[in-house]
Tab-separated table of C-alpha atoms in Angstrom:
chain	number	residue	atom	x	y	z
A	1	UNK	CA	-130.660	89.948	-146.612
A	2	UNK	CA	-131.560	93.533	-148.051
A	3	UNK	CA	-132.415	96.139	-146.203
A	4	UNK	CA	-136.016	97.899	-146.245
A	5	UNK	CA	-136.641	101.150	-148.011
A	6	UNK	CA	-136.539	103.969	-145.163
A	7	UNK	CA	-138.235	106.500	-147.178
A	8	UNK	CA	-138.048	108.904	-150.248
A	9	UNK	CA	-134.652	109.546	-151.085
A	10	UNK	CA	-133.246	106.369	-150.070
A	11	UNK	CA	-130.238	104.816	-151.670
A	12	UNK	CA	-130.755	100.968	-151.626
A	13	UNK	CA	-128.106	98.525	-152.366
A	14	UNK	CA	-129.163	94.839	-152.053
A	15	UNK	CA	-126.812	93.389	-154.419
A	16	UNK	CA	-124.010	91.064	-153.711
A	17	UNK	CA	-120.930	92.799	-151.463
A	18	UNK	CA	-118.968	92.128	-154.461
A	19	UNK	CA	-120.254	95.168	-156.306
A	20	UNK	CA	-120.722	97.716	-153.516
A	21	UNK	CA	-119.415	101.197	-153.972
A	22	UNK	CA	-118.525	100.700	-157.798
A	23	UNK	CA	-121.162	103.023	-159.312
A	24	UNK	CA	-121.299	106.327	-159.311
A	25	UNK	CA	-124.337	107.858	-157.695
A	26	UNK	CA	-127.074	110.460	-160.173
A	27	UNK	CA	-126.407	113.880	-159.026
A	28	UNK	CA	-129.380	115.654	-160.765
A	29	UNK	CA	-128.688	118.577	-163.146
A	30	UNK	CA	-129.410	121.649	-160.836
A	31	UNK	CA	-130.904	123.570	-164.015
A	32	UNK	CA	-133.235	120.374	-164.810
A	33	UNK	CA	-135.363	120.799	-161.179
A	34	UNK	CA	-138.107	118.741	-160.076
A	35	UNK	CA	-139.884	115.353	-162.031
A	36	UNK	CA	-141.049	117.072	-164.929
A	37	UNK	CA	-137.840	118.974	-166.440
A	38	UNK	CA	-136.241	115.501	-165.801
A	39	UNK	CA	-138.427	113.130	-167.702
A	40	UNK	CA	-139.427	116.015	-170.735
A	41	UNK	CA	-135.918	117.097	-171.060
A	42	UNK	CA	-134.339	113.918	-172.892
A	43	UNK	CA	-137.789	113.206	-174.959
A	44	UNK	CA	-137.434	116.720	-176.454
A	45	UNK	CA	-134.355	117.982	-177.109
A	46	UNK	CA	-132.136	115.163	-176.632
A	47	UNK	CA	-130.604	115.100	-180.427
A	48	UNK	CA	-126.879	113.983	-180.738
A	49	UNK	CA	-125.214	110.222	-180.842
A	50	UNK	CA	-128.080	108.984	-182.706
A	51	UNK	CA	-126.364	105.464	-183.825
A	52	UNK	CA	-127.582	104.152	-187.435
A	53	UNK	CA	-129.293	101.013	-186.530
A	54	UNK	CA	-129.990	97.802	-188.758
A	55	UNK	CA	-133.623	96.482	-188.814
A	56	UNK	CA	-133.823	92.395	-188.715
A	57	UNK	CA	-137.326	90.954	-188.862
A	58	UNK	CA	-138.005	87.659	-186.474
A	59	UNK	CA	-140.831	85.572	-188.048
A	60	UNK	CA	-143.238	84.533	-184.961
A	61	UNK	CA	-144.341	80.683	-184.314
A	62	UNK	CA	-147.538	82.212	-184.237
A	63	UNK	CA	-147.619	83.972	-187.893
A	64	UNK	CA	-146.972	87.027	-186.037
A	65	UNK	CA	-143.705	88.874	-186.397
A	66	UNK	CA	-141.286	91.553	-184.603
A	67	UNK	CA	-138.329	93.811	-185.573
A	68	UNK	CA	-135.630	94.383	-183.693
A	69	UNK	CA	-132.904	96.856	-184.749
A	70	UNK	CA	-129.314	96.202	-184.410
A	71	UNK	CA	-126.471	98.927	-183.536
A	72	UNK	CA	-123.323	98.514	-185.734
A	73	UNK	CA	-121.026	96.841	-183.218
A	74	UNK	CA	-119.551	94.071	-181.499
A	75	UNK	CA	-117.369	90.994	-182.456
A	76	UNK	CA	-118.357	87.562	-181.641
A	77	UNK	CA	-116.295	87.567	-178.476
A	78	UNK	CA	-117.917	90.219	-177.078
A	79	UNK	CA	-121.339	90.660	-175.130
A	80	UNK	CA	-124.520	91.119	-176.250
A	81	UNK	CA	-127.248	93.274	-174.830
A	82	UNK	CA	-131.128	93.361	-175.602
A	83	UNK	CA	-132.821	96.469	-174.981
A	84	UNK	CA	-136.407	96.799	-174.058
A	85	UNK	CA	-138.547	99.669	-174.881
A	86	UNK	CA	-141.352	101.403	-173.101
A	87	UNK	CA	-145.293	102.042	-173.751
A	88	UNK	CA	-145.543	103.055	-177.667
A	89	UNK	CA	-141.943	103.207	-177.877
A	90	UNK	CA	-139.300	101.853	-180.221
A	91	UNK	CA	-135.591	102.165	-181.380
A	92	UNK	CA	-136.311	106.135	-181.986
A	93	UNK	CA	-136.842	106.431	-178.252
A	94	UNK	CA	-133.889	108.863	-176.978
A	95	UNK	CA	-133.208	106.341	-174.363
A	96	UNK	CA	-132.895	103.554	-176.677
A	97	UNK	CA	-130.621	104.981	-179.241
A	98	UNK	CA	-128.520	106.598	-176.441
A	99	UNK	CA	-127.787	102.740	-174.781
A	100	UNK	CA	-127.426	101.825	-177.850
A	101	UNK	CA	-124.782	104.418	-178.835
A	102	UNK	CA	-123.305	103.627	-175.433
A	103	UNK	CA	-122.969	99.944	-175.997
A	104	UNK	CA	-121.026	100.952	-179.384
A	105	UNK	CA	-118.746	103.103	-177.750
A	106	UNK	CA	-117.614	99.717	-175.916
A	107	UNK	CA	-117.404	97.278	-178.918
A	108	UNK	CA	-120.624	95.392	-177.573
A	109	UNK	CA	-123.469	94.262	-179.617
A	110	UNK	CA	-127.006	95.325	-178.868
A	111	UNK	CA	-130.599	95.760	-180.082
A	112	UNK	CA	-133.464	96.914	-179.305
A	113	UNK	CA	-136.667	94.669	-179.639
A	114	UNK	CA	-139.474	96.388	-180.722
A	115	UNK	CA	-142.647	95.099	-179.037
A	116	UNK	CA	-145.318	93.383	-181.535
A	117	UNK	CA	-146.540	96.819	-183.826
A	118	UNK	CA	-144.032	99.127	-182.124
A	119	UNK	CA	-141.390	99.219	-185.435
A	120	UNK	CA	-143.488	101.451	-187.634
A	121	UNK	CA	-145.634	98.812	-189.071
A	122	UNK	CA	-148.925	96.714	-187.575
A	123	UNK	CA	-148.521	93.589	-186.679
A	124	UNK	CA	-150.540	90.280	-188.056
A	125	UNK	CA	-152.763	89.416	-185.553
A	126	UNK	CA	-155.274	91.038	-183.546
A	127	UNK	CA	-153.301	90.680	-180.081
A	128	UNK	CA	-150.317	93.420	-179.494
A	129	UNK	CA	-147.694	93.735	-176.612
A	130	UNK	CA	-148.703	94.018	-172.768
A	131	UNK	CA	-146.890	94.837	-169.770
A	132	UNK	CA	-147.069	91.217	-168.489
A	133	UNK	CA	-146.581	89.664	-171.922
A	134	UNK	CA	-143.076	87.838	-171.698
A	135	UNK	CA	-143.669	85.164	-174.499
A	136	UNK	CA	-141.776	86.835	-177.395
A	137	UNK	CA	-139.385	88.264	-175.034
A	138	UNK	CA	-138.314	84.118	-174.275
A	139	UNK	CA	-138.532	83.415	-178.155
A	140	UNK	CA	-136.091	86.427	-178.715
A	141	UNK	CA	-133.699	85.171	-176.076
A	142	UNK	CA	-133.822	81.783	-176.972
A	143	UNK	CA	-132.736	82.397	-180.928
A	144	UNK	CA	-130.152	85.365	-179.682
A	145	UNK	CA	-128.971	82.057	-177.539
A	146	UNK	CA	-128.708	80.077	-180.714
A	147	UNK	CA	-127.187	82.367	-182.356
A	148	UNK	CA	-124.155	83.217	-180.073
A	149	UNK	CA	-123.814	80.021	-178.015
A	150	UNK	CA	-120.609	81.566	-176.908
A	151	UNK	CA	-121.367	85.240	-176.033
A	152	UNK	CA	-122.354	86.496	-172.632
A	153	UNK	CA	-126.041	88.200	-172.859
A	154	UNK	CA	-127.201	90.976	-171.428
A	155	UNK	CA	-131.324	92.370	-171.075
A	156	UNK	CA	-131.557	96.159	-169.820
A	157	UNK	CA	-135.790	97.133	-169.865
A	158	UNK	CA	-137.032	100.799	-169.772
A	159	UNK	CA	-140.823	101.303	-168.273
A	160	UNK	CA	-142.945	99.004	-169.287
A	161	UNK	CA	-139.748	96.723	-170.838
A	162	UNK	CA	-138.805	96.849	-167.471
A	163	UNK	CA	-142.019	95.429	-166.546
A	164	UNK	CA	-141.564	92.758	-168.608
A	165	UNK	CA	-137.600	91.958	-168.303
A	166	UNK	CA	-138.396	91.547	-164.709
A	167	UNK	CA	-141.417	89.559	-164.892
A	168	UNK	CA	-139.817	87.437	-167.261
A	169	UNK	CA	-136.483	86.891	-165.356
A	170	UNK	CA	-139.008	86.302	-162.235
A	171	UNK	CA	-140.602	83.283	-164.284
A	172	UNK	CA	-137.334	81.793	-164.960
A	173	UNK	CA	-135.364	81.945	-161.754
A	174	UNK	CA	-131.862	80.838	-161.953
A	175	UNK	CA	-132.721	79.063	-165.859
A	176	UNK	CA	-132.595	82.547	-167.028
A	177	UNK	CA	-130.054	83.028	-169.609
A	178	UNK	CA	-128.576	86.045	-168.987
A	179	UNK	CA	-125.268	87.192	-166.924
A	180	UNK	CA	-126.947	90.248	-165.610
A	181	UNK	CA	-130.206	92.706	-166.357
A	182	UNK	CA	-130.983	96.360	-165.517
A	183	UNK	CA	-134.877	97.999	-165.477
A	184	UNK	CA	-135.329	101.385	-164.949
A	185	UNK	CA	-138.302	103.253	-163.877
A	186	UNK	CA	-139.884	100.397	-163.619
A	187	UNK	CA	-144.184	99.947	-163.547
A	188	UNK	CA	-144.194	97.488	-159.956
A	189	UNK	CA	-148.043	97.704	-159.442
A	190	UNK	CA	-149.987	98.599	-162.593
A	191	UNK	CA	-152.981	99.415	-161.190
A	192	UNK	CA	-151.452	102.388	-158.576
A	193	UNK	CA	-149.515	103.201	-161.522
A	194	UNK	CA	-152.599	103.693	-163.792
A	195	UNK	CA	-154.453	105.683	-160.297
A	196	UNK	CA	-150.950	107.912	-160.185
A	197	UNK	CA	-151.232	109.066	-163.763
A	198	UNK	CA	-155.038	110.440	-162.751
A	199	UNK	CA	-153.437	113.403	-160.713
A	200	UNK	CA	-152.100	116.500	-160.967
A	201	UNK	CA	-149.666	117.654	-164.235
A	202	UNK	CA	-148.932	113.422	-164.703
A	203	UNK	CA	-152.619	113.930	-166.551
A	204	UNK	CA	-150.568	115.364	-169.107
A	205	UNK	CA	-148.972	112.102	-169.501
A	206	UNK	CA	-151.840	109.934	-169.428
A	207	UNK	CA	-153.645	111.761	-172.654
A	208	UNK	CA	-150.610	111.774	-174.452
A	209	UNK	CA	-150.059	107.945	-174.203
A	210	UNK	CA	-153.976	107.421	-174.599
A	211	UNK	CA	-153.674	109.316	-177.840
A	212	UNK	CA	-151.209	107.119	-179.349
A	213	UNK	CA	-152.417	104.326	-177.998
A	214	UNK	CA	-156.095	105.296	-179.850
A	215	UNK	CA	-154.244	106.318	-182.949
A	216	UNK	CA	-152.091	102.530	-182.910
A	217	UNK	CA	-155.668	100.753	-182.535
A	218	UNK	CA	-157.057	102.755	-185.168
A	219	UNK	CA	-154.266	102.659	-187.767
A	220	UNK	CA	-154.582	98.548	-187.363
A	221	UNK	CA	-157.984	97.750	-187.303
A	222	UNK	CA	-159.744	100.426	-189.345
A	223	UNK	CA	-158.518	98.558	-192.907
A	224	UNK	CA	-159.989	95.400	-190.820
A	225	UNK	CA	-163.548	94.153	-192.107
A	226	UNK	CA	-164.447	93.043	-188.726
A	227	UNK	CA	-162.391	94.713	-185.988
A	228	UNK	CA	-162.106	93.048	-182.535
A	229	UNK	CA	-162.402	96.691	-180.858
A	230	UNK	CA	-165.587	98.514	-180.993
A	231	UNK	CA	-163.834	101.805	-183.072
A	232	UNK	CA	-166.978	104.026	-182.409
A	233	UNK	CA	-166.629	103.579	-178.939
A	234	UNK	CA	-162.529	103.798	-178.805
A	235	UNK	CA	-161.938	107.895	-177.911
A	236	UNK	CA	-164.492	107.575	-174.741
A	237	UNK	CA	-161.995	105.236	-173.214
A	238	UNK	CA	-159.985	108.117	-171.822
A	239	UNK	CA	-158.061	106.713	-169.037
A	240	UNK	CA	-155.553	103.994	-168.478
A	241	UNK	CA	-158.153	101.274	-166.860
A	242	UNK	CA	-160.404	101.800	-169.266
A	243	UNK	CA	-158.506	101.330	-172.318
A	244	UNK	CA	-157.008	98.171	-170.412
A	245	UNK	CA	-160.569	97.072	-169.513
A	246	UNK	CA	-161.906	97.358	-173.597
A	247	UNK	CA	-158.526	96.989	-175.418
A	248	UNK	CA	-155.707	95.651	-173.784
A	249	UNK	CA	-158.059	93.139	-171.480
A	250	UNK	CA	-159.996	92.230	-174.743
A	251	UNK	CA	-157.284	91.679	-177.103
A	252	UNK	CA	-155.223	89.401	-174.579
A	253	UNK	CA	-157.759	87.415	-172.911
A	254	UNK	CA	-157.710	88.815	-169.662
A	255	UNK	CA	-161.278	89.226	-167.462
A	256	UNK	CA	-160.655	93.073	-167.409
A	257	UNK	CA	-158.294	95.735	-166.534
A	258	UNK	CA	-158.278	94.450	-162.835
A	259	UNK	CA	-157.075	90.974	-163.638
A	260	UNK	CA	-154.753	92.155	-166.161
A	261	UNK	CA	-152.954	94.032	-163.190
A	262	UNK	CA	-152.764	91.486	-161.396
A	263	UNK	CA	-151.588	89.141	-163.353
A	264	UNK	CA	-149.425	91.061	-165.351
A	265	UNK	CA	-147.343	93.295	-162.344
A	266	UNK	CA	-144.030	92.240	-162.111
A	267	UNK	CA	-143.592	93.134	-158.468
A	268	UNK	CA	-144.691	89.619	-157.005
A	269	UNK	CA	-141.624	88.318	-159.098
A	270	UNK	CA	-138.719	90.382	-158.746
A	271	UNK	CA	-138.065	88.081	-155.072
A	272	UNK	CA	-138.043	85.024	-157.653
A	273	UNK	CA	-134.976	86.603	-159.951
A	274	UNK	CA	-131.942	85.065	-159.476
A	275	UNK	CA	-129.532	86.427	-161.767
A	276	UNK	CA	-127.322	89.558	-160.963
A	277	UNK	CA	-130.068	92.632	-161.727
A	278	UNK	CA	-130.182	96.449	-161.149
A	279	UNK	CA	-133.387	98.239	-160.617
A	280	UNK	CA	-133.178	102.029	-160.865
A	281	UNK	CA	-135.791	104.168	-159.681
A	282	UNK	CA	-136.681	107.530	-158.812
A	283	UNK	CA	-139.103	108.295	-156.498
A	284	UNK	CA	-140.321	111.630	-157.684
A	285	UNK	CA	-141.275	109.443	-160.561
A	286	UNK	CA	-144.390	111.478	-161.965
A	287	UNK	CA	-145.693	108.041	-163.549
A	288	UNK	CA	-145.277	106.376	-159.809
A	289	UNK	CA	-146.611	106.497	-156.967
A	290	UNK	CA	-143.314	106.718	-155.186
A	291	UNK	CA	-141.981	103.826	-152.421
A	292	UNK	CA	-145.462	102.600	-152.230
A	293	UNK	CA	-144.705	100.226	-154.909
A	294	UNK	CA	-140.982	99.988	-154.570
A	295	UNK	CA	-140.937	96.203	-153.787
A	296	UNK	CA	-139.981	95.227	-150.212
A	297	UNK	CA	-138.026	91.896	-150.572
A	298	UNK	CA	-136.171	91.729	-153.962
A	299	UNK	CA	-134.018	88.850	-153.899
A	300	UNK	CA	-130.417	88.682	-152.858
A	301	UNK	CA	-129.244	88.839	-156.729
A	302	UNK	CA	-131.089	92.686	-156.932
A	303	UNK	CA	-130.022	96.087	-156.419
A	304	UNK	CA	-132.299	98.163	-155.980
A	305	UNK	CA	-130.837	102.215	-156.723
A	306	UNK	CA	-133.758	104.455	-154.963
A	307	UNK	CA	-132.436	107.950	-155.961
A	308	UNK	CA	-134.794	110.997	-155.265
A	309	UNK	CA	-134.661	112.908	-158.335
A	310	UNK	CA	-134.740	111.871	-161.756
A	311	UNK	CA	-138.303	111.890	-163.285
A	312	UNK	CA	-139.406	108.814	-165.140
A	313	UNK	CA	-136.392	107.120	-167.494
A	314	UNK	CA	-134.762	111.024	-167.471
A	315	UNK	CA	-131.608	110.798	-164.147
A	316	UNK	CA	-130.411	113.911	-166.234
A	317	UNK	CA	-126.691	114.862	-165.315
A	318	UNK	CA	-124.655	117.746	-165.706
A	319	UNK	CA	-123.440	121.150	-164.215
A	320	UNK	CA	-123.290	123.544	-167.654
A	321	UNK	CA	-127.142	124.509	-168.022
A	322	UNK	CA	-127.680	122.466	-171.587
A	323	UNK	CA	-125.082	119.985	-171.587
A	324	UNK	CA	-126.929	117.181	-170.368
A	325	UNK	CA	-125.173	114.285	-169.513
A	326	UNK	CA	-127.270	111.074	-169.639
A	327	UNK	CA	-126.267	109.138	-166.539
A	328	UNK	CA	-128.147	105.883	-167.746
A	329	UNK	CA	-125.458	105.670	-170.405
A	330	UNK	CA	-123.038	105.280	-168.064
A	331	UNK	CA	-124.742	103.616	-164.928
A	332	UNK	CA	-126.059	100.589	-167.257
A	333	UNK	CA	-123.328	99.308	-169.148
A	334	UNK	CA	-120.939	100.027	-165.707
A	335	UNK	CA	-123.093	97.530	-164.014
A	336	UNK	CA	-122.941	95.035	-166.834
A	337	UNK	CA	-119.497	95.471	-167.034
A	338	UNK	CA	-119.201	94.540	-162.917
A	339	UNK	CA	-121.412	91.682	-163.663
A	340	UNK	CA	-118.725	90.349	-166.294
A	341	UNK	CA	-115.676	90.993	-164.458
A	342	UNK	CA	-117.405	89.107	-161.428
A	343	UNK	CA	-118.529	86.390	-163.838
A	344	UNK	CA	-114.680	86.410	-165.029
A	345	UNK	CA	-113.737	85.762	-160.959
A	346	UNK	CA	-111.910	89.522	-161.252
A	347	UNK	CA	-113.984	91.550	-158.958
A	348	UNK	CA	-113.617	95.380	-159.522
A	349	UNK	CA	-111.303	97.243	-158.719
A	350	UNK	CA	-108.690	94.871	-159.267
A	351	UNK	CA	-109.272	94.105	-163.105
């Protein structure tokens, strides 16, 4: 059974006794203090490892298509690992390309799958990516599957792709296809999420998503002759709920921003998830609202990693004031790599 989260700070471990005590645990970077420096630091001056990618377009049953870009590694005997990106982001994120170039280092292949009019280009049809939309995410996995019948598979979700890598592995119980996942910083509740962005400096946050999330609508439907989304009306809609409520509820067929929380949260399914899964979170998370939505019974197959520090998707490393070191890098593929030798019947540390 796992244990219940005693407060901020906590370290949770709720995965099988098989992997205890193999990770190492984020010591913050002492010149990197507090939520803000964590989560600002790797967006902005994270520059070196960049990978050079290879863009594949997937043609959509629905006339729709997406892109997914492709590091340079991997032989058809090693694993495979899909990355999922966050709100507006892509393979440019520094957190993509720095998995990425960590999954290289290790000879495994992996790519990032770029939400529907996330690569650079709008998509076809009038309906985008969601938090709770999981649809392409199946259609992705199920021609990767096809494609290497023989390779183990791998799903790691940043943000709102952890939103939806959880959700998704919720829906599908043990039918899943993967040997292991890993979300970070990950959106439980929507609608406390979308209330937490409201206060203080995380404001800061909220207009800077808003404005790319105007610019996105505007860049696709202003060429349209009749456009779904009043465009007049578009830069009133200021805050998260009520973009959701006009935009995202609109274009998606939800009954407002309300029910598109609800239905779209992937807390209610993480105790459904039944594949070997690490959930990293931080609780001075400035897009969070802390433990509050930290969810209370995972299933046995989760670990949840409640670390104190670490902003939102930053968990910034290092004791040389600008020589970061990027713990994800190392924390994600570590865990993937216990999750093989496990499914290999050599438990670490004796492989």
């Amino acid at each position: 059974m796992g244990r219940e989260l005693n407060g901020p700070g906590s370290h949770i471990d709720l995965q099988t006794p098989s992997l205890d005590g193999a990770e190492e645990a984020f010591r913050p970077a002492w010149w990197l203090p507090g939520p803000h420096f964590q989560t600002l630091w790797p967006a902005l001056f994270r520059r070196r490892g960049k990978p050079v990618l290879k863009r594949e377009r997937l043609e959509l049953p629905d006339g729709d298509f997406l892109d997914l870009d492709w590091n340079g590694a991997g032989s058809s005997d090693n694993p495979f690992v899909l990355l999922l990106h966050g709100l507006e982001g892509s393979s440019a994120s520094p957190y993509s390309w720095g998995l990425l170039a960590a999954f290289e280092r290790r000879g495994w292949s992996a790519a990032v799958m770029h939400f529907r009019g996330c690569s650079g280009e709008p998509n076809r049809l009038a309906r985008s990516y969601h938090s709770g939309e999981t649809g392409d995410l199946a259609h992705v996995m199920e021609v990767i599957g096809r494609r290497f019948p023989n390779r183990v598979l791998f799903a790691a979700g940043v943000s709102l792709g952890g939103n939806v890598l959880l959700k998704w592995l919720g829906e599908g119980g043990s039918d899943a296809p993967l040997a292991g996942a890993a979300a970070v910083s990950v959106p439980f509740d929507l609608g406390q999420c979308a209330d937490r962005l409201e206060k203080g400096f995380s404001k800061v946050y909220r207009r800077y998503f808003i404005k790319l999330l105007h610019q996105s609508v505007r860049s696709k439907f202003g060429t349209w002759r009749e456009s779904p989304i009043n465009l007049e009306k578009l830069s009133a809609w200021r805050t998260f709920r009520e973009f959701d409520e006009h935009v995202t509820s609109r274009l998606h067929g939800f009954d407002g921003a309300e029910d598109y929380y609800r239905r779209s949260s992937c807390g209610p399914f993480v105790a459904r998830i039944r594949i070997p899964t690490l959930i990293v979170q931080a609780t001075n998370d400035p897009f969070l609202p802390g433990t509050t939505v930290l969810p209370r019974a995972p299933s046995s197959s989760v670990r949840l990693e409640a670390v104190p520090y670490g902003g939102h998707a930053g968990f910034v490393a290092g004791a040389v004031p600008g020589r970061p070191r990027y713990w994800l890098d190392d924390r994600i593929p570590g865990f993937f790599e216990e999750a093989l030798a496990l499914r290999k019947g050599c438990p670490p540390p004796s492989c």
